[in-house]
Amino acid sequence: MAGVHRKIILWICDGMGDRPHLSLGHKTPLQYARTPNMDRVAALGQCGIMDVIAPGVTPGSDTAHLALLGYDPHEIYTGRGPFEAAGVGIDVREGDVAFRCNFATVKDGVVVDRRAGRIKEGTETLAKALDGMVIEDVEVIFRAGAEHRGALVLRGPGLSPDVTDGDPHATGVPVPEVKPTSPEGEKTSRVLNEFIKRAMETLSSHPLNAEREKKGLLPANAILPRGGGVVPHIPSITEKTGLRVAGVVGVTLVKGICRATGIDLVERPEFTGGADTDMMGKAREAVKALQDHDMVLVNVKAPDLMGHDDRPMEKAKTIEKIDEAIGYVLDNMPGDTIFALTADHSTPCTFKEHAGDPVPLAIYGRGHRFDNVGKYDEISCAAGSIGRIRGMDLLPILMNMGGYSKKYGA
Amino acid sequence: MAGVHRKIILWICDGMGDRPHLSLGHKTPLQYARTPNMDRVAALGQCGIMDVIAPGVTPGSDTAHLALLGYDPHEIYTGRGPFEAAGVGIDVREGDVAFRCNFATVKDGVVVDRRAGRIKEGTETLAKALDGMVIEDVEVIFRAGAEHRGALVLRGPGLSPDVTDGDPHATGVPVPEVKPTSPEGEKTSRVLNEFIKRAMETLSSHPLNAEREKKGLLPANAILPRGGGVVPHIPSITEKTGLRVAGVVGVTLVKGICRATGIDLVERPEFTGGADTDMMGKAREAVKALQDHDMVLVNVKAPDLMGHDDRPMEKAKTIEKIDEAIGYVLDNMPGDTIFALTADHSTPCTFKEHAGDPVPLAIYGRGHRFDNVGKYDEISCAAGSIGRIRGMDLLPILMNMGGYSKKYGA
């Protein structure tokens, strides 16, 4: 088999790790759910648990996916802004300074609603009115994201992320003046304040907002930027590993990680990043994408949402839906594919937030080692032959199983 | 539950890890002892084993406690002196150079007894005669410790720990001249030699020693300093983590770690750091200290002493006494407290010294994951869902379980 490269699927159930829940008889949603296909991966493969960043450390979805793709987030993660911007489709470049933004409603200089009445439509049109602006010698790139969200990229010389947010994170207060947090942030704060001012002028007089007000809706007449970060140098995953990777992903932030690391996105409007996502569609696209890629990353977001909302029974049901989709993949992928099943972090229902509890991991590959674990869950997997590893160790393990690993030494 | 902070108890049985002993039917003292309460922690919680520093590395109690408190000993541990000095109550400051010392008996310049006839009383009076001396521009701080022990701190400009010991570590030989081991140690060696000389003059003429000689006891007429280290910059545990921590500790060295890391010590004369310590008193104080602290560290020293002396049966009996005290804590702590039970290192009876064997770990917290291990010992715990971790990983894990962990990323 030496020299033969095998395909890899890395299936990530966002926020799936959990804790025992009273309403499930002190089982975790994963322990409670009927998951014959996940259990098939566990039974035929090797199991373990994984600290995606490090033991006890609570991962974000962005830092977690970076680690699972073999990037050290401590080296390259500079904040959410750059990945959010890449997620909405901006072709970010090293040195750009990027911000997450909200469309908001401001009256007489005071923030009335940080989400512009949870605006759902028209933000792309509004974004176009702001995109391409030039302030001093700085190019402004602006794109709408999902719902009330957007992303702002500043491109030019002398920029820095060392500035305060242009978002008060509260209502009933004025839009704050952006201030530098170091001498390097001086120019950026000036440009950002000017952008906020011009955006307010442009949006206030935009016909789309006049229409909204006619309908009794709050106008999206201001932009509140936050979470600024400089776009780091990120070698593509193909440069780093030689692997051509596809991503079947709905949620914007993880799409951003994919774009920033050179992963080809398979995009469909049905892949919403929500509970209503087309799970089986993702499974079909994952199998298809194997044809012209070495590895496919799949992210299904729904378990995380149920965790944030403390809905353990719905989390278990969602896991059962995912299990069906995994069944399709197992039945339709090339027989020698390496299939890895894990989560990017735990989102325990009882905690309603990301937590640092380790996630379960199972890896199946025909002809590879298998252990005695027959059930895929947080506790059963801990008894498996993989033991306890860190997120950054996963990709090298998968590459080894797929025959891509290069000898270190002679 | 997000945002709710829970209390944490970290109960450390000093040197409890062991190896099988012939006299216990090839069981370890922990396997041999009846420990229903430790087993309760294992049964209701998660288990694992822990390399307090790293696999196979033999920890000291000082480096071990630093690691368990989340400090990297490789970064901040500069020798035992600074922590011993903090342990006897000296308010050490960054840049101080500190030494452990023995009160000794010297006749005609030759060391007759390195422990001054195992002197037990009067060393505080003798220490006062040395404390406050000024040599060149260096302030001398001296305090007595337990029995024949003391601690010396030099405070002033141009000091360095780069000097040889002023202790021959043998009898029948002269008090050695302290020498610099680098050019930086020049001044310190000069000051230390002068201190040793003046101490010998002061102590030799001290009435307390005249009295000792009248009684036929060896005079404590010399100070032998060793183990010099510079006091490093140590951010307090509250600065580092936000946690307010109390320490229920008897043994001087661990008290020193607590003082140096900003842990509030609960001190009682009954907490001796010996086999006769008031175990149940420590349990009561631990529960009380939870009221105004986020975390309480408890250290019980006795198992280590039994290990050093190869007394496996007494080690087992001591473990049973500790088990009762733990029972009190489990029954009286707030119901949602996170309770972690472990050791700082192994002191196998058959080895009579600290060893690098991993230590057992069990963590219970209501609503947290639990595994199938029902017995707390070195082997049973190794099958648990925590797997094998390092000492520095423990505090982040406890902080995650207590709801103190901050998300890294978004």
Short mmCIF file of C-alpha atoms in Angstrom, two decimals, chain A residues 65 69 83 86 237 246-249 252-265 297:
data_model
loop_
_atom_site.label_atom_id
_atom_site.label_comp_id
_atom_site.label_asym_id
_atom_site.label_seq_id
_atom_site.Cartn_x
_atom_site.Cartn_y
_atom_site.Cartn_z
CA HIS A 65 -11.17 24.54 13.20
CA LEU A 69 -6.65 21.69 10.24
CA PHE A 83 -12.11 35.08 9.44
CA ALA A 86 -13.17 35.83 4.65
CA ILE A 237 -3.33 23.87 3.60
CA ALA A 246 -12.83 20.75 0.06
CA GLY A 247 -15.16 22.21 2.68
CA VAL A 248 -18.88 21.45 2.95
CA VAL A 249 -19.82 24.14 5.40
CA THR A 252 -20.00 31.93 7.92
CA LEU A 253 -17.18 31.85 10.45
CA VAL A 254 -16.08 28.33 9.47
CA LYS A 255 -16.39 29.27 5.80
CA GLY A 256 -13.96 32.06 6.63
CA ILE A 257 -11.49 29.58 8.10
CA CYS A 258 -11.81 27.51 4.92
CA ARG A 259 -11.25 30.49 2.58
CA ALA A 260 -8.30 31.71 4.64
CA THR A 261 -6.63 28.29 4.51
CA GLY A 262 -7.20 27.62 0.81
CA ILE A 263 -9.98 25.09 1.20
CA ASP A 264 -12.41 24.90 -1.77
CA LEU A 265 -15.90 25.64 -0.51
CA LEU A 297 -14.09 18.80 5.78
#
